[in-house]
Short mmCIF file of C-alpha atoms in Angstrom, two decimals:
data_model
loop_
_atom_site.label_atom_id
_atom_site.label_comp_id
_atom_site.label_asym_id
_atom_site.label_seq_id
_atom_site.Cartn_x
_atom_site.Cartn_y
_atom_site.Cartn_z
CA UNK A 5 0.00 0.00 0.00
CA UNK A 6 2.07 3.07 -1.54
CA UNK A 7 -0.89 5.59 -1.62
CA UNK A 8 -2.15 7.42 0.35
CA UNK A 9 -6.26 8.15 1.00
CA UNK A 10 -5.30 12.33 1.84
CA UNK A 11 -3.06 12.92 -1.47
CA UNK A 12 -5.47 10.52 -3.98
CA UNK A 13 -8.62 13.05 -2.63
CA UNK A 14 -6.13 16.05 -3.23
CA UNK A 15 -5.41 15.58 -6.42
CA UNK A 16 -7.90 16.75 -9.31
CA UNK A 17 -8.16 14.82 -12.35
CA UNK A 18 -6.99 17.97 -14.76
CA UNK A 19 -4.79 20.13 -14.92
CA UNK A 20 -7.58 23.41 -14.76
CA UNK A 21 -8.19 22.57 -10.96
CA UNK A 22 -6.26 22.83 -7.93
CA UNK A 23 -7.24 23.32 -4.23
CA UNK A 24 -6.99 25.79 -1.40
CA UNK A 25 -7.72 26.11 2.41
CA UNK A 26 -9.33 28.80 3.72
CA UNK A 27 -7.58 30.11 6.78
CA UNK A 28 -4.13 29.48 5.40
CA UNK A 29 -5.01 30.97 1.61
CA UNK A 30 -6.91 33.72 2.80
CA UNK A 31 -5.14 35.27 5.61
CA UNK A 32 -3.03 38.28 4.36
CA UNK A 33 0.55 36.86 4.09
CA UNK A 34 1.72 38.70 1.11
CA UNK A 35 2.68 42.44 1.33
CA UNK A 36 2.54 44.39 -1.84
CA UNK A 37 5.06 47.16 -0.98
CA UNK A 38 7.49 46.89 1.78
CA UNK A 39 8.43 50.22 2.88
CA UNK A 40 12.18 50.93 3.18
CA UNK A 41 14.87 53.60 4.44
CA UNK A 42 16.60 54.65 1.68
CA UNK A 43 19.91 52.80 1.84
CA UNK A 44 18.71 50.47 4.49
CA UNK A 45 18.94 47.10 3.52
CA UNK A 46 16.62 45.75 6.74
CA UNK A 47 12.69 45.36 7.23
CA UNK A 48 10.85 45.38 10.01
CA UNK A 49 8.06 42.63 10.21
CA UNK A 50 4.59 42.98 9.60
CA UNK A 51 1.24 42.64 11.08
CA UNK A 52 -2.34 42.46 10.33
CA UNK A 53 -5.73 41.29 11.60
CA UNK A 54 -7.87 39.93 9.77
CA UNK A 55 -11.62 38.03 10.12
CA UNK A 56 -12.35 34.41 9.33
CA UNK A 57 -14.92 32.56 10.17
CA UNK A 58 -16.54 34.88 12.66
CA UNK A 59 -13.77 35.10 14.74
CA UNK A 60 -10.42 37.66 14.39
CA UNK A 61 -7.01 36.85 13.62
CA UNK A 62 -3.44 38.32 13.44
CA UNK A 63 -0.76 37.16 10.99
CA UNK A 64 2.70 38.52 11.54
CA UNK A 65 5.18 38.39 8.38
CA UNK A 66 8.82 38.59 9.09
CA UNK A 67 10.67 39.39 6.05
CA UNK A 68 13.67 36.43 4.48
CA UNK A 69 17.20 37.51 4.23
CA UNK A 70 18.77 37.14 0.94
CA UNK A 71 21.49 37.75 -0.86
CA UNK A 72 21.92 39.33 -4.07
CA UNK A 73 24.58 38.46 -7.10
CA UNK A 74 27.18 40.78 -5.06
CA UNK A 75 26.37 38.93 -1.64
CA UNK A 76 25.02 41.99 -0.68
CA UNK A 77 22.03 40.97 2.30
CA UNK A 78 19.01 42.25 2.01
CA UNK A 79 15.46 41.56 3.80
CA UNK A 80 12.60 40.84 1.18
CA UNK A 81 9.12 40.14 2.28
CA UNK A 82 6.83 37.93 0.10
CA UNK A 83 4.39 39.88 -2.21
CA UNK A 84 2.66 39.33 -5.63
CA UNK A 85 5.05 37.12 -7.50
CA UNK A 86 6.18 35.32 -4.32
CA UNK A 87 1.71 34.69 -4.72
CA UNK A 88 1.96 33.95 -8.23
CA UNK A 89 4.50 31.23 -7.47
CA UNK A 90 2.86 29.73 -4.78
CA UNK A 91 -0.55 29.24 -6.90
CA UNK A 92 1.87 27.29 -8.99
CA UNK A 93 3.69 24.89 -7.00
CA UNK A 94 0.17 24.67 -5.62
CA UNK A 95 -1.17 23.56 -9.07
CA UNK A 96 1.52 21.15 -9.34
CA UNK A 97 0.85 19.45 -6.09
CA UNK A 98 -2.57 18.65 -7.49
CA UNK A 99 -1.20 16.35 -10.11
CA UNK A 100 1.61 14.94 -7.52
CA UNK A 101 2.77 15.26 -3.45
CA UNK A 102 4.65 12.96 -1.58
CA UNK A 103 4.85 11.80 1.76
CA UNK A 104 7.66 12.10 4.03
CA UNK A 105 8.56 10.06 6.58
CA UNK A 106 7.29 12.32 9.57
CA UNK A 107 4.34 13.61 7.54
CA UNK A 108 5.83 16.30 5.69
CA UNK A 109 4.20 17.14 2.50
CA UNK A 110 7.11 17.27 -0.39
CA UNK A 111 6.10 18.53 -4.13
CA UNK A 112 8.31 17.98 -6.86
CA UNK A 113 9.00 20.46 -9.57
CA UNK A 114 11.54 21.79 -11.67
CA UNK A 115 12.78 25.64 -12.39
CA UNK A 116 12.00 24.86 -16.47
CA UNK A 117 8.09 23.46 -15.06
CA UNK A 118 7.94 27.09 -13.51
CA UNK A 119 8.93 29.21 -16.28
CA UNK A 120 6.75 27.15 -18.59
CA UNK A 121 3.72 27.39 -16.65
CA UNK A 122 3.98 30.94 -16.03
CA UNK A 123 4.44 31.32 -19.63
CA UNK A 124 1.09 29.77 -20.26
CA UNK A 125 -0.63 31.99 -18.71
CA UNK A 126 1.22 34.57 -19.96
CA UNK A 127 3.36 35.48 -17.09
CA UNK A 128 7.22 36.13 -17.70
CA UNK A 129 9.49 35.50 -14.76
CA UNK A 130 13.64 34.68 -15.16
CA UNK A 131 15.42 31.39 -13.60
CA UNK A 132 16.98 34.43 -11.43
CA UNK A 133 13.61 35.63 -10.28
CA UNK A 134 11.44 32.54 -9.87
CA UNK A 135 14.69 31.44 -7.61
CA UNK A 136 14.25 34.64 -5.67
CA UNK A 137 10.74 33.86 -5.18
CA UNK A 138 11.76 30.61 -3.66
CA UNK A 139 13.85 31.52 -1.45
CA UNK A 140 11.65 34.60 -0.11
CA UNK A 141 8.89 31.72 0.24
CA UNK A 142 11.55 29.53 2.51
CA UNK A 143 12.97 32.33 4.29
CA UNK A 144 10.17 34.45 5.40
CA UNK A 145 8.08 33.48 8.14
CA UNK A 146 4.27 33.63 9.19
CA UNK A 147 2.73 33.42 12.24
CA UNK A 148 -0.90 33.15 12.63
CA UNK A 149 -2.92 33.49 15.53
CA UNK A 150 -6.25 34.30 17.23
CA UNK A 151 -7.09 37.34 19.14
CA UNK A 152 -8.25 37.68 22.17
CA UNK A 153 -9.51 40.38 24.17
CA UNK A 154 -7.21 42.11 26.55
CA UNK A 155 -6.78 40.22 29.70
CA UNK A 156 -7.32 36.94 27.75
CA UNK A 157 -4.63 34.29 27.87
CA UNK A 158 -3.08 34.58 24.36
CA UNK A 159 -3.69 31.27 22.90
CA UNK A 160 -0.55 29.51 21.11
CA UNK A 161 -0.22 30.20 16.93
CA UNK A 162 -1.95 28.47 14.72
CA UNK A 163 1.27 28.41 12.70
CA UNK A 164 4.70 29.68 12.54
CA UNK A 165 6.93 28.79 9.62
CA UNK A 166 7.29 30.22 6.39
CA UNK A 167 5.35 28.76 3.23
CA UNK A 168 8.16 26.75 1.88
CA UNK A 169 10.10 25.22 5.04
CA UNK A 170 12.49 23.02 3.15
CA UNK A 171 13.41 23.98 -0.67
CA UNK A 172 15.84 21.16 -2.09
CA UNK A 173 17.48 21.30 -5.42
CA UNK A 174 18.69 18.25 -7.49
CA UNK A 175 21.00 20.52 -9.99
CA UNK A 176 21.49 24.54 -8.95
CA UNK A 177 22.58 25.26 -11.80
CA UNK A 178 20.36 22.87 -14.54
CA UNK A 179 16.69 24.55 -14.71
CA UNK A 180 15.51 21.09 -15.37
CA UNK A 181 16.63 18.94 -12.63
CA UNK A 182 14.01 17.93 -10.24
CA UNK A 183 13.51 19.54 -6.87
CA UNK A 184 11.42 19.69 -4.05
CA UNK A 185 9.72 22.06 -1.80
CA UNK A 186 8.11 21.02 1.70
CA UNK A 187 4.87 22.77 2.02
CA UNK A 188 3.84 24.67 5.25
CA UNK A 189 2.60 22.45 8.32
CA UNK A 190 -0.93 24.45 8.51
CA UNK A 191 -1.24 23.42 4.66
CA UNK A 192 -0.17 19.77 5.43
CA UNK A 193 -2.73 19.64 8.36
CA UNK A 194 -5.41 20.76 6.45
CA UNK A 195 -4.68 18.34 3.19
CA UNK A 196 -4.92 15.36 6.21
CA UNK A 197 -7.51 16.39 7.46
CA UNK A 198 -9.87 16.99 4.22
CA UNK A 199 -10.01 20.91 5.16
CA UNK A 200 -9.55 22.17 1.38
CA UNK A 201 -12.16 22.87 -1.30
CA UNK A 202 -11.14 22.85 -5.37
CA UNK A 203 -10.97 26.20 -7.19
CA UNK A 204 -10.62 26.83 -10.64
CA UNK A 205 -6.90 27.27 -11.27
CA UNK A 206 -7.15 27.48 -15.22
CA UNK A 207 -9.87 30.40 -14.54
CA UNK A 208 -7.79 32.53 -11.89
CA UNK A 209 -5.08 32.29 -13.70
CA UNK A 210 -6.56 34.57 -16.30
CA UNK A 211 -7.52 36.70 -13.52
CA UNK A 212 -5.26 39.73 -13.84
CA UNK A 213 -3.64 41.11 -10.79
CA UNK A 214 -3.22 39.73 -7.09
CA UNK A 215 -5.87 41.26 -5.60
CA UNK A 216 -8.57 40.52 -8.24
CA UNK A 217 -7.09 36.71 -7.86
CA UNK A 218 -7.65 36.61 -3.79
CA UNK A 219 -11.05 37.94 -4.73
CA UNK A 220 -11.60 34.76 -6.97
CA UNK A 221 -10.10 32.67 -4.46
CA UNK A 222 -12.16 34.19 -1.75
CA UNK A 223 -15.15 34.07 -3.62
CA UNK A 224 -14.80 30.22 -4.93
CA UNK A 225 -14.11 29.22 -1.04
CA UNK A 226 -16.94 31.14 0.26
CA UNK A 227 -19.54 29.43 -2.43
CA UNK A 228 -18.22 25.51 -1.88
CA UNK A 229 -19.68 25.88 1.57
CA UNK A 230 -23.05 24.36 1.34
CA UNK A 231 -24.58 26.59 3.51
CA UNK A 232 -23.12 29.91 2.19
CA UNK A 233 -24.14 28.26 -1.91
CA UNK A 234 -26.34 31.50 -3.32
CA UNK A 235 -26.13 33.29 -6.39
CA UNK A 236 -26.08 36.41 -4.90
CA UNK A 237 -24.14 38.25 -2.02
CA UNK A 238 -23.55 41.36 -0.60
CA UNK A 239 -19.92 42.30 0.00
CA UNK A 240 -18.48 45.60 1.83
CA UNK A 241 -15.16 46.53 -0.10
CA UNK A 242 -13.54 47.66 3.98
CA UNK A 243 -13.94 44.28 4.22
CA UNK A 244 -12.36 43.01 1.08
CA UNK A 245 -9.74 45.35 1.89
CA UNK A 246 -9.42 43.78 5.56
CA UNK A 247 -9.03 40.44 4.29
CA UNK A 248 -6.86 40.92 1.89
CA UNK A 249 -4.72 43.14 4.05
CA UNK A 250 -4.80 45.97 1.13
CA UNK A 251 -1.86 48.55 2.32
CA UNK A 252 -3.05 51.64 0.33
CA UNK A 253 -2.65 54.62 2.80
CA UNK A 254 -5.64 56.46 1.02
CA UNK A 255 -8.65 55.16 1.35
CA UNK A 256 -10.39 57.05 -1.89
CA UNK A 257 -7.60 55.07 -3.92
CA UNK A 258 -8.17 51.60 -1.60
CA UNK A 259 -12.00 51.77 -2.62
CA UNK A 260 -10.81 52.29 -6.28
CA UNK A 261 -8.62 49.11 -6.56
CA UNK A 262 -11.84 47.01 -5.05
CA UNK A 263 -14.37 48.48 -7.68
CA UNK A 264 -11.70 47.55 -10.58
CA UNK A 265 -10.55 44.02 -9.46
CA UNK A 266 -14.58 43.63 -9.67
CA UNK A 267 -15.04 44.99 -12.56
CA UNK A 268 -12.22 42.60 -14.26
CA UNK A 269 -14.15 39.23 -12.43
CA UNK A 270 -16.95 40.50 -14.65
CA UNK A 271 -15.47 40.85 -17.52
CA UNK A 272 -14.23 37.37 -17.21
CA UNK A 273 -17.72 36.16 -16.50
CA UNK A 274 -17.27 35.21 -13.05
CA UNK A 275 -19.34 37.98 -11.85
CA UNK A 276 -22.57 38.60 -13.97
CA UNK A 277 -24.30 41.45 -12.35
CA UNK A 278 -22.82 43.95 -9.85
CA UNK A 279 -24.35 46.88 -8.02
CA UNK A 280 -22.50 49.23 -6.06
CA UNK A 281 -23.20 51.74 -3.57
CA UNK A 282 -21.55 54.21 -2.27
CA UNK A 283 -21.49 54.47 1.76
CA UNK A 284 -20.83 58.15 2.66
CA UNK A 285 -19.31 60.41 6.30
CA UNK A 286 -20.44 63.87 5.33
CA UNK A 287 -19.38 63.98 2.12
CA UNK A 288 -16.69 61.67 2.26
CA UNK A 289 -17.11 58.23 0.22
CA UNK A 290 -15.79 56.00 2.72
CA UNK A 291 -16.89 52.53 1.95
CA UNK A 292 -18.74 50.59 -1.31
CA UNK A 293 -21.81 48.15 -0.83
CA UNK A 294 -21.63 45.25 -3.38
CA UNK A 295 -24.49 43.31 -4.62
CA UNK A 296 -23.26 40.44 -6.61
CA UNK A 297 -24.88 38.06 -8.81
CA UNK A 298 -22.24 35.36 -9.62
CA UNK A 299 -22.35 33.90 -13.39
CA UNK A 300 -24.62 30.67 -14.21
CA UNK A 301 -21.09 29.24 -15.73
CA UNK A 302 -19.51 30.41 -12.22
CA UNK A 303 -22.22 28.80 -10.10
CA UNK A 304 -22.34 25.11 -11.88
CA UNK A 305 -17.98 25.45 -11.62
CA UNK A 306 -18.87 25.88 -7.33
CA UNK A 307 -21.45 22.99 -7.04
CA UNK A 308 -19.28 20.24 -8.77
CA UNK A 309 -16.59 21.46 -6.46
CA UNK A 310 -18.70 21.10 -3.69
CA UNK A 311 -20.01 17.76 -5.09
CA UNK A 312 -16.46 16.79 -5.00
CA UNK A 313 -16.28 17.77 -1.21
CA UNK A 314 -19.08 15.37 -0.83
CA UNK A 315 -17.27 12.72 -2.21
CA UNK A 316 -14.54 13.30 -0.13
CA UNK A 317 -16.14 13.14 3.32
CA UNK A 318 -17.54 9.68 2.41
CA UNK A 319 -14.36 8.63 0.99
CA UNK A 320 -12.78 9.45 4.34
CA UNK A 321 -15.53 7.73 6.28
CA UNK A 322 -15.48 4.38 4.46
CA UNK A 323 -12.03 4.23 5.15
CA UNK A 324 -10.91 5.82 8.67
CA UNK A 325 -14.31 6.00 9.98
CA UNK A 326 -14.68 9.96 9.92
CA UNK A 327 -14.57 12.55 7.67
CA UNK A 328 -11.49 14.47 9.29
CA UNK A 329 -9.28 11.92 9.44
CA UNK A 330 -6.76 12.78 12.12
CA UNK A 331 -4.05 10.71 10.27
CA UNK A 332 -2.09 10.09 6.36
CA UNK A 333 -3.96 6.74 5.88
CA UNK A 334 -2.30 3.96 3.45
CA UNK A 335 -4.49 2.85 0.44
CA UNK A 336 -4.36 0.48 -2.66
CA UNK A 337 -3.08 1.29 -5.91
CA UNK A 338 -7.03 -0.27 -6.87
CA UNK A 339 -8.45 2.19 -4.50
CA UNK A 340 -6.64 5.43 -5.81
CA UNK A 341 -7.33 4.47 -9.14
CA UNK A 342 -11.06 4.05 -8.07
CA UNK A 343 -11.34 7.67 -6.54
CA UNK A 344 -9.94 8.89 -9.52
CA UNK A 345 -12.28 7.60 -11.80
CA UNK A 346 -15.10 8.77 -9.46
CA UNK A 347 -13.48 12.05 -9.76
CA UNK A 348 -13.39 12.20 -13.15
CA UNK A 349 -17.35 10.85 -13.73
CA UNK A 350 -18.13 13.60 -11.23
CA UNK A 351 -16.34 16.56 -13.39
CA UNK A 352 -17.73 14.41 -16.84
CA UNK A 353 -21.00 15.45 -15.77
CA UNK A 354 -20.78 18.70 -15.90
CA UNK A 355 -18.10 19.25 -18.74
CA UNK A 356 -20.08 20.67 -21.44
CA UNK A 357 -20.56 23.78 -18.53
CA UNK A 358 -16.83 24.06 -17.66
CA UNK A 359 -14.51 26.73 -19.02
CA UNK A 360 -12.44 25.70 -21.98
#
């Protein structure tokens, strides 16, 4: 027994899919400009609350030290392409992870798989950049916790450890050798546990722009929850901004990045009717009101996913006896081959309504 129940659910049976978790993808880890001293080759680390599920949380960045071609250190903190990366090792893990032998999740790739699938989708990185990117990914760290009211105890983090813990490569030097990149222990936990929902990788992808992406993301998690699965929802953009942990100092400009990373999920169909109104202080715009009506083509995309789900949980409970499994559980080969057909009959049904 070779497989694994966990990584045989995880994976998708195409390359357009891919999956996310909602604390750990949603929380605010990326910063999209660090501010620095001029000269000053050292950041400070960042913070942010943020909601999630009813409740409020902090994550804390602190920012990797690199070096650059001179050996010259500098602190970098991960931002949009560090993002852009991560969505792709994530989309790669969804065709193949591995196991380690305490429970590490390990996905293989190579510099050359990178580069090429950026290049579909029409993003242009160098072997010198994506590399950055990697190394920002290992060397910055996250923290995650809840808060608590003052005079609370402050409860341990959820998480602390930076997206890629261990990055190995085969060949430094041959963009084509193999390597491998340990995913972050919050991520892992979820994946054993069943805590992740499938999202349309092929469609984000053609999402332009980080914070029009989280929006995707945001929106595709929020809809595979059965009780949340409506056509239509209201949305403040203060709290898009919140989530996302926007870090534009004016607010006017803030509102103005929301309204067009809505306008562009529209134009890609996601969205198929949007009202927005303004919410005023004197005469002072100071927050939008959002009435969305998501795209039939949208809507049939979330209910396979969260037929998918479905399948999942009774996967896991024919075979551990619950549908959080608490452990990696060993399988047959027959038995991953067997959720992957069921996989694939449940996205054959709906293929004639999925993007091409």
């Amino acid at each position: 027994m070779n497989d694994v129940l966990q990584l045989s659910l995880f994976n998708t049976p195409d390359k357009k899919h891919t999956n996310y978790t909602a604390l750990y993808d949603l929380a605010p880890r990326f910063v999209q400009r660090a501010e620095r001293d001029a000269d000053q080759p050292y950041l400070t680390r960042v913070t942010r609350e943020f909601p999630f599920n009813g409740e409020l949380y902090s994550v804390t960045i602190y920012p990797a030290r690199v070096a650059d071609n001179k050996g010259q250190e500098w602190d970098e903190l991960p931002g949009d392409r560090e993002a852009l990366i991560e969505d792709v090792l994530r989309r790669f893990a969804a065709e193949k992870l591995a196991l380690g032998e305490k429970d590490e999740l390990m996905v293989p790739f190579s510099l050359y798989q990178i580069d090429q699938e950026l290049r579909r989708h029409k993003h242009t990185l160098s072997y010198t950049e994506i590399k950055a990117a990697l190394s920002i990914l290992t060397g910055a760290k996250i923290e995650i916790s809840r808060v608590v009211q003052p005079g609370q105890k402050k409860p341990k983090p959820v998480v602390h450890a930076s997206a890629l813990p261990v990055l190995v490569y085969k060949d430094d030097n041959d963009p084509k050798a193999m390597s491998y990149a340990q995913f972050n222990p919050l991520l892992a936990h979820a994946i054993r546990a069943l805590e992740f929902e499938q999202v349309n990788y092929e469609w984000m992808m053609q999402v332009r722009g980080a914070l029009p992406r989280w929006i995707f993301k945001f929106a595709s998690l929020l809809l595979a929850d059965s009780e949340r699965y409506s056509d239509s929802i209201h949305l403040l953009a203060s709290e898009l901004m919140k989530g996302y942990g926007h870090s534009r100092s004016r607010e006017r400009d803030a509102l103005s990045d929301i309204e067009k990373s809505i306008k562009k999920l529209k134009d890609l169909k996601v969205i198929a009717d949007v009202k927005a109104e303004g919410i005023k202080e004197g005469r002072v715009k100071t927050d939008i009101r959002f009435t969305i009506r998501f795209s039939e083509k949208f809507m049939e995309d979330r209910r396979i996913a969260r037929d998918i789900g479905q399948h999942r949980g009774k996967e896991a409970l024919r075979v551990t006896g619950r549908q959080r499994p608490e452990t990696f559980h060993r399988i047959s080969s027959e038995e991953a081959a067997r959720i992957s057909m069921d996989r694939r009959q449940i996205a054959a049904e709906a293929a004639p309504t999925q993007l091409q």
